mmCIF file of C-alpha atoms and ligand atoms in Angstrom:
data_model
loop_
_atom_site.group_PDB
_atom_site.id
_atom_site.type_symbol
_atom_site.label_atom_id
_atom_site.label_comp_id
_atom_site.label_asym_id
_atom_site.label_seq_id
_atom_site.Cartn_x
_atom_site.Cartn_y
_atom_site.Cartn_z
ATOM 1 C CA MET A 1 0.000 0.000 0.000
ATOM 2 C CA ILE A 2 0.958 3.643 -0.209
ATOM 3 C CA PHE A 3 0.524 5.850 2.839
ATOM 4 C CA LYS A 4 1.518 9.503 2.983
ATOM 5 C CA GLN A 5 1.111 12.149 5.638
ATOM 6 C CA PHE A 6 1.049 15.742 4.401
ATOM 7 C CA ARG A 7 1.962 18.377 6.985
ATOM 8 C CA TYR A 8 0.692 21.935 6.718
ATOM 9 C CA GLU A 9 3.056 23.688 9.095
ATOM 10 C CA PRO A 10 1.279 27.075 9.520
ATOM 11 C CA LEU A 11 -1.597 25.265 11.292
ATOM 12 C CA ASN A 12 0.243 22.109 12.422
ATOM 13 C CA GLN A 13 -2.293 20.105 10.454
ATOM 14 C CA ALA A 14 -1.879 16.669 8.880
ATOM 15 C CA SER A 15 -3.850 15.228 5.969
ATOM 16 C CA TYR A 16 -3.391 11.783 4.457
ATOM 17 C CA LEU A 17 -3.251 9.744 1.273
ATOM 18 C CA VAL A 18 -4.208 6.074 1.585
ATOM 19 C CA GLY A 19 -3.686 4.173 -1.649
ATOM 20 C CA CYS A 20 -3.034 0.903 -3.428
ATOM 21 C CA PRO A 21 -0.414 0.875 -6.228
ATOM 22 C CA LYS A 22 -1.922 -2.244 -7.830
ATOM 23 C CA ALA A 23 -5.403 -0.747 -8.054
ATOM 24 C CA LYS A 24 -3.874 2.673 -8.854
ATOM 25 C CA GLU A 25 -6.447 4.291 -6.582
ATOM 26 C CA ALA A 26 -6.298 6.401 -3.448
ATOM 27 C CA PHE A 27 -8.390 8.040 -0.758
ATOM 28 C CA ILE A 28 -7.554 11.481 0.619
ATOM 29 C CA VAL A 29 -8.423 12.198 4.254
ATOM 30 C CA ASP A 30 -8.894 15.700 5.753
ATOM 31 C CA PRO A 31 -7.532 17.840 2.877
ATOM 32 C CA ILE A 32 -6.800 21.460 3.775
ATOM 33 C CA GLU A 33 -7.339 24.564 1.657
ATOM 34 C CA GLY A 34 -3.924 25.828 2.786
ATOM 35 C CA LEU A 35 -2.297 23.152 0.604
ATOM 36 C CA GLY A 36 -5.069 23.322 -1.998
ATOM 37 C CA THR A 37 -6.819 20.899 -4.339
ATOM 38 C CA ASP A 38 -4.021 20.943 -6.963
ATOM 39 C CA PHE A 39 -1.519 19.799 -4.348
ATOM 40 C CA TYR A 40 -3.459 16.588 -3.636
ATOM 41 C CA VAL A 41 -4.169 15.889 -7.309
ATOM 42 C CA LEU A 42 -0.474 16.287 -8.186
ATOM 43 C CA GLU A 43 0.671 14.166 -5.233
ATOM 44 C CA ALA A 44 -1.683 11.361 -6.276
ATOM 45 C CA ALA A 45 -0.716 11.702 -9.946
ATOM 46 C CA ASP A 46 3.006 11.534 -9.057
ATOM 47 C CA LEU A 47 2.272 8.170 -7.448
ATOM 48 C CA GLY A 48 0.208 7.015 -10.429
ATOM 49 C CA LEU A 49 -2.991 7.038 -8.367
ATOM 50 C CA ALA A 50 -6.491 8.324 -9.102
ATOM 51 C CA ILE A 51 -8.368 9.912 -6.191
ATOM 52 C CA VAL A 52 -11.570 7.869 -5.785
ATOM 53 C CA GLY A 53 -12.844 9.198 -2.441
ATOM 54 C CA VAL A 54 -12.353 12.216 -0.191
ATOM 55 C CA PHE A 55 -13.004 11.603 3.509
ATOM 56 C CA GLU A 56 -13.163 13.864 6.522
ATOM 57 C CA THR A 57 -12.897 12.796 10.132
ATOM 58 C CA HIS A 58 -15.326 15.599 11.049
ATOM 59 C CA VAL A 59 -16.497 19.081 10.120
ATOM 60 C CA HIS A 60 -13.475 21.182 11.055
ATOM 61 C CA ALA A 61 -13.496 24.443 12.998
ATOM 62 C CA ASP A 62 -9.860 25.510 12.911
ATOM 63 C CA TYR A 63 -9.048 25.351 9.192
ATOM 64 C CA VAL A 64 -10.773 25.730 5.862
ATOM 65 C CA SER A 65 -11.417 22.346 4.285
ATOM 66 C CA CYS A 66 -11.066 21.742 0.544
ATOM 67 C CA ALA A 67 -12.764 18.322 0.667
ATOM 68 C CA ARG A 68 -15.861 19.418 -1.254
ATOM 69 C CA ASP A 69 -13.795 21.051 -4.020
ATOM 70 C CA LEU A 70 -11.368 18.129 -4.230
ATOM 71 C CA ALA A 71 -14.188 15.585 -4.542
ATOM 72 C CA GLU A 72 -15.900 17.643 -7.216
ATOM 73 C CA MET A 73 -12.646 18.080 -9.140
ATOM 74 C CA ASN A 74 -12.114 14.304 -9.173
ATOM 75 C CA GLY A 75 -15.749 13.357 -9.730
ATOM 76 C CA CYS A 76 -15.693 11.201 -6.592
ATOM 77 C CA PRO A 77 -17.723 11.114 -3.347
ATOM 78 C CA HIS A 78 -17.126 13.397 -0.375
ATOM 79 C CA TYR A 79 -17.668 11.173 2.648
ATOM 80 C CA LEU A 80 -18.725 12.209 6.145
ATOM 81 C CA HIS A 81 -20.436 10.353 8.980
ATOM 82 C CA GLU A 82 -24.214 10.411 8.589
ATOM 83 C CA ASN A 83 -24.567 12.667 11.670
ATOM 84 C CA ALA A 84 -22.641 15.566 10.096
ATOM 85 C CA PRO A 85 -25.012 18.578 10.285
ATOM 86 C CA THR A 86 -23.955 20.276 7.023
ATOM 87 C CA THR A 87 -26.261 22.295 4.786
ATOM 88 C CA TYR A 88 -24.805 20.649 1.641
ATOM 89 C CA GLU A 89 -25.068 17.088 0.342
ATOM 90 C CA TYR A 90 -22.327 14.572 1.048
ATOM 91 C CA THR A 91 -22.068 10.801 0.843
ATOM 92 C CA PRO A 92 -22.916 9.489 4.335
ATOM 93 C CA PHE A 93 -21.430 6.436 6.006
ATOM 94 C CA LYS A 94 -22.186 4.603 9.234
ATOM 95 C CA ASP A 95 -20.006 3.186 11.974
ATOM 96 C CA GLY A 96 -18.336 0.002 10.752
ATOM 97 C CA ASP A 97 -18.637 0.731 7.030
ATOM 98 C CA VAL A 98 -15.551 -0.378 5.107
ATOM 99 C CA PHE A 99 -14.155 1.393 2.046
ATOM 100 C CA THR A 100 -11.592 -0.352 -0.126
ATOM 101 C CA VAL A 101 -8.902 0.532 -2.662
ATOM 102 C CA GLY A 102 -7.247 -2.649 -3.990
ATOM 103 C CA GLN A 103 -5.622 -4.426 -1.041
ATOM 104 C CA VAL A 104 -6.329 -1.641 1.436
ATOM 105 C CA ASP A 105 -9.373 -1.414 3.710
ATOM 106 C CA MET A 106 -10.398 1.728 5.550
ATOM 107 C CA THR A 107 -12.934 0.967 8.302
ATOM 108 C CA CYS A 108 -15.043 3.777 9.775
ATOM 109 C CA LEU A 109 -14.885 3.908 13.587
ATOM 110 C CA PHE A 110 -17.457 6.312 14.988
ATOM 111 C CA THR A 111 -15.546 8.280 17.651
ATOM 112 C CA PRO A 112 -17.824 11.163 18.761
ATOM 113 C CA GLY A 113 -16.894 13.773 21.353
ATOM 114 C CA HIS A 114 -14.767 16.492 19.751
ATOM 115 C CA THR A 115 -17.758 16.770 17.399
ATOM 116 C CA PRO A 116 -20.951 14.675 17.248
ATOM 117 C CA GLU A 117 -20.057 13.148 13.857
ATOM 118 C CA HIS A 118 -16.357 12.540 14.491
ATOM 119 C CA THR A 119 -15.036 9.344 12.906
ATOM 120 C CA SER A 120 -11.607 7.701 12.942
ATOM 121 C CA TYR A 121 -10.385 5.468 10.125
ATOM 122 C CA LEU A 122 -8.762 2.125 10.785
ATOM 123 C CA ILE A 123 -6.364 1.006 8.052
ATOM 124 C CA THR A 124 -5.605 -2.567 7.035
ATOM 125 C CA ASP A 125 -3.106 -3.560 4.354
ATOM 126 C CA LYS A 126 -4.412 -6.971 3.302
ATOM 127 C CA SER A 127 -1.302 -7.630 1.185
ATOM 128 C CA ARG A 128 0.461 -8.071 4.537
ATOM 129 C CA SER A 129 -2.125 -9.030 7.153
ATOM 130 C CA THR A 130 -5.780 -8.995 8.014
ATOM 131 C CA GLU A 131 -4.847 -7.082 11.187
ATOM 132 C CA PRO A 132 -5.069 -3.280 11.056
ATOM 133 C CA TRP A 133 -1.777 -1.388 11.362
ATOM 134 C CA ALA A 134 -2.874 2.255 11.672
ATOM 135 C CA VAL A 135 -5.717 4.490 12.744
ATOM 136 C CA LEU A 136 -6.328 8.063 11.581
ATOM 137 C CA THR A 137 -7.625 9.596 14.786
ATOM 138 C CA GLY A 138 -8.598 13.053 13.520
ATOM 139 C CA ASP A 139 -9.158 15.436 16.447
ATOM 140 C CA CYS A 140 -10.206 12.692 18.857
ATOM 141 C CA LEU A 141 -6.788 11.485 19.988
ATOM 142 C CA PHE A 142 -3.563 13.435 19.444
ATOM 143 C CA VAL A 143 -0.005 12.492 20.341
ATOM 144 C CA GLY A 144 0.155 13.381 24.040
ATOM 145 C CA ASP A 145 -3.190 15.159 24.085
ATOM 146 C CA VAL A 146 -6.829 15.097 22.930
ATOM 147 C CA GLY A 147 -9.011 17.348 20.777
ATOM 148 C CA ARG A 148 -10.759 20.228 22.521
ATOM 149 C CA PRO A 149 -14.530 19.970 23.103
ATOM 150 C CA ASP A 150 -15.281 23.709 23.086
ATOM 151 C CA LEU A 151 -15.261 24.804 19.423
ATOM 152 C CA LEU A 152 -18.983 25.510 19.167
ATOM 153 C CA VAL A 153 -20.857 27.873 16.848
ATOM 154 C CA GLY A 154 -23.548 28.680 19.426
ATOM 155 C CA ASP A 155 -26.452 27.083 17.547
ATOM 156 C CA GLN A 156 -27.928 24.016 19.251
ATOM 157 C CA ALA A 157 -29.080 22.428 15.965
ATOM 158 C CA LEU A 158 -25.551 22.600 14.558
ATOM 159 C CA ASP A 159 -23.556 22.053 17.724
ATOM 160 C CA VAL A 160 -25.820 19.133 18.801
ATOM 161 C CA MET A 161 -23.783 18.548 21.982
ATOM 162 C CA ASP A 162 -22.555 21.182 24.428
ATOM 163 C CA GLU A 163 -18.993 21.347 25.774
ATOM 164 C CA GLY A 164 -19.654 19.172 28.824
ATOM 165 C CA GLU A 165 -21.395 16.469 26.822
ATOM 166 C CA ARG A 166 -18.615 16.502 24.237
ATOM 167 C CA ALA A 167 -15.894 16.090 26.871
ATOM 168 C CA GLU A 168 -17.756 13.252 28.568
ATOM 169 C CA THR A 169 -18.400 11.473 25.271
ATOM 170 C CA GLN A 170 -14.813 11.939 24.123
ATOM 171 C CA PHE A 171 -13.391 10.377 27.274
ATOM 172 C CA ALA A 172 -15.604 7.303 26.834
ATOM 173 C CA THR A 173 -14.863 7.113 23.106
ATOM 174 C CA ILE A 174 -11.095 7.073 23.567
ATOM 175 C CA ARG A 175 -11.249 4.627 26.496
ATOM 176 C CA ASP A 176 -13.803 2.222 25.014
ATOM 177 C CA ILE A 177 -13.098 2.413 21.285
ATOM 178 C CA LEU A 178 -9.579 3.618 20.459
ATOM 179 C CA PHE A 179 -7.852 2.104 23.497
ATOM 180 C CA THR A 180 -9.401 -1.300 22.806
ATOM 181 C CA LEU A 181 -7.652 -1.507 19.412
ATOM 182 C CA PRO A 182 -4.578 -3.785 19.242
ATOM 183 C CA GLU A 183 -1.715 -1.978 20.967
ATOM 184 C CA HIS A 184 0.619 -2.135 17.961
ATOM 185 C CA VAL A 185 -1.762 0.056 15.905
ATOM 186 C CA GLU A 186 -0.087 3.312 14.882
ATOM 187 C CA VAL A 187 -1.883 6.574 15.653
ATOM 188 C CA TYR A 188 -1.949 9.316 13.001
ATOM 189 C CA PRO A 189 -3.721 12.494 14.167
ATOM 190 C CA ASN A 190 -5.153 15.483 12.304
ATOM 191 C CA HIS A 191 -2.905 17.876 14.300
ATOM 192 C CA TYR A 192 0.463 17.894 16.030
ATOM 193 C CA GLY A 193 2.169 20.189 18.554
ATOM 194 C CA GLY A 194 1.603 23.903 18.046
ATOM 195 C CA SER A 195 -1.990 23.490 16.873
ATOM 196 C CA LEU A 196 -4.690 25.345 18.783
ATOM 197 C CA CYS A 197 -7.029 22.374 18.376
ATOM 198 C CA GLY A 198 -5.597 20.718 21.469
ATOM 199 C CA GLY A 199 -3.811 21.839 24.597
ATOM 200 C CA VAL A 200 -0.323 22.557 25.842
ATOM 201 C CA ASN A 201 0.617 18.876 26.098
ATOM 202 C CA MET A 202 0.251 18.044 22.409
ATOM 203 C CA SER A 203 3.532 16.595 21.144
ATOM 204 C CA GLY A 204 5.355 17.826 18.061
ATOM 205 C CA LYS A 205 5.745 14.170 17.131
ATOM 206 C CA ASN A 206 3.504 13.355 14.193
ATOM 207 C CA SER A 207 2.512 9.776 15.057
ATOM 208 C CA SER A 208 2.331 7.395 17.995
ATOM 209 C CA THR A 209 0.857 4.000 18.881
ATOM 210 C CA ILE A 210 -2.212 2.898 20.824
ATOM 211 C CA TYR A 211 0.139 1.317 23.400
ATOM 212 C CA PHE A 212 2.082 4.538 24.009
ATOM 213 C CA GLU A 213 -0.958 6.825 24.185
ATOM 214 C CA HIS A 214 -2.823 4.415 26.442
ATOM 215 C CA LYS A 215 0.117 4.470 28.799
ATOM 216 C CA TYR A 216 1.315 8.085 28.605
ATOM 217 C CA ASN A 217 -1.399 10.372 27.190
ATOM 218 C CA LEU A 218 -1.815 12.789 30.122
ATOM 219 C CA ALA A 219 -5.514 13.595 29.622
ATOM 220 C CA MET A 220 -6.357 9.892 29.441
ATOM 221 C CA GLN A 221 -4.581 9.129 32.732
ATOM 222 C CA LYS A 222 -7.490 10.851 34.504
ATOM 223 C CA ALA A 223 -9.764 8.629 36.575
ATOM 224 C CA ASP A 224 -13.088 9.716 35.081
ATOM 225 C CA ALA A 225 -14.806 11.988 32.585
ATOM 226 C CA ALA A 226 -15.176 14.853 35.075
ATOM 227 C CA GLU A 227 -11.438 14.940 35.860
ATOM 228 C CA PHE A 228 -10.702 14.577 32.154
ATOM 229 C CA ALA A 229 -12.945 17.559 31.285
ATOM 230 C CA GLU A 230 -11.331 19.721 33.964
ATOM 231 C CA PHE A 231 -7.834 18.815 32.796
ATOM 232 C CA VAL A 232 -8.674 19.539 29.146
ATOM 233 C CA GLN A 233 -10.100 22.925 30.115
ATOM 234 C CA ASP A 234 -7.111 23.810 32.330
ATOM 235 C CA THR A 235 -4.542 22.894 29.676
ATOM 236 C CA ALA A 236 -6.351 24.354 26.644
ATOM 237 C CA LYS A 237 -4.661 26.868 24.375
ATOM 238 C CA PRO A 238 -6.364 30.093 23.189
ATOM 239 C CA LEU A 239 -9.267 29.526 20.809
ATOM 240 C CA PRO A 240 -8.234 29.350 17.119
ATOM 241 C CA ASP A 241 -8.679 32.589 15.128
ATOM 242 C CA ASP A 242 -12.032 32.939 13.350
ATOM 243 C CA TYR A 243 -13.126 29.417 14.258
ATOM 244 C CA GLU A 244 -16.843 30.285 14.170
ATOM 245 C CA LYS A 245 -16.565 31.636 10.619
ATOM 246 C CA ILE A 246 -14.397 28.726 9.476
ATOM 247 C CA LYS A 247 -16.808 26.196 10.968
ATOM 248 C CA SER A 248 -19.720 28.037 9.317
ATOM 249 C CA TYR A 249 -17.982 27.764 5.929
ATOM 250 C CA ASN A 250 -17.192 24.086 6.442
ATOM 251 C CA LEU A 251 -20.842 23.484 7.410
ATOM 252 C CA GLY A 252 -21.996 25.244 4.235
ATOM 253 C CA LEU A 253 -23.499 28.284 5.982
ATOM 254 C CA LEU A 254 -20.996 30.718 4.444
ATOM 255 C CA LYS A 255 -19.763 30.821 0.849
ATOM 256 C CA LYS A 256 -16.063 31.055 0.067
ATOM 257 C CA ASP A 257 -16.253 34.691 -1.084
ATOM 258 C CA GLU A 258 -18.123 35.572 2.134
ATOM 259 C CA LEU A 259 -15.359 33.901 4.119
ATOM 260 C CA GLN A 260 -12.695 35.785 2.192
ATOM 261 C CA GLY A 261 -14.761 38.988 2.533
ATOM 262 C CA ALA A 262 -14.667 38.455 6.296
ATOM 263 C CA GLY A 263 -10.866 38.449 6.079
ATOM 264 C CA VAL A 264 -10.393 34.728 6.765
HETATM 265 FE FE1 FE2 B 301 -11.510 19.704 14.853
#
């Protein structure tokens, strides 16, 4: 299989290419406007791969997504979990759905908390084993930290869960879903140290393992959801610039020229 992590340093953001050289096909996960649609198309083309699906772990609040544009450009689906409260059409999936390129399976693991639709993607390279080897954890689990539960737009229908409910859900999600994966599974997050999407303990390291995070992730050493929520709040960084406007664009409530007109 082919696996690439693309780092966008200004926002400490990571997007991914998951592909199969035999099938000559690839999925892109969490593409960012900062790199742009052409970047992903050229990266895939350099590897001889066609982009056949664009996935997002969730509707982002701290950066402008180019997933819709990239999917349209490639004539392929834009996938989000069926709970995503966007105003535009996307191709919905459910927990446990499996998407395949050649020998590579990507299994959707519903991991709500940071947002109500948040999903992680478990990756299996069947040319080597039927066991998964990696999980794209989005903004659920970072290296050394967890995603913040407080990036809300202030509209109950769109936010769905408030900050307290998000923190409580996230704690249970990481404990009961991600930390029950085999311990060798590598963790690839949507952000690394420096990002405002987590707290002060987020590592600059760009990947980890389930074993290491289970043992050393500070937020997840807390005894219960209440202690976890307090710790996340106490160690949070300042809110990302313009996150309400960015989230509104990514939800489809603002058009791109309105976003640019607002100076974002
Ligand atoms: Fe996020």
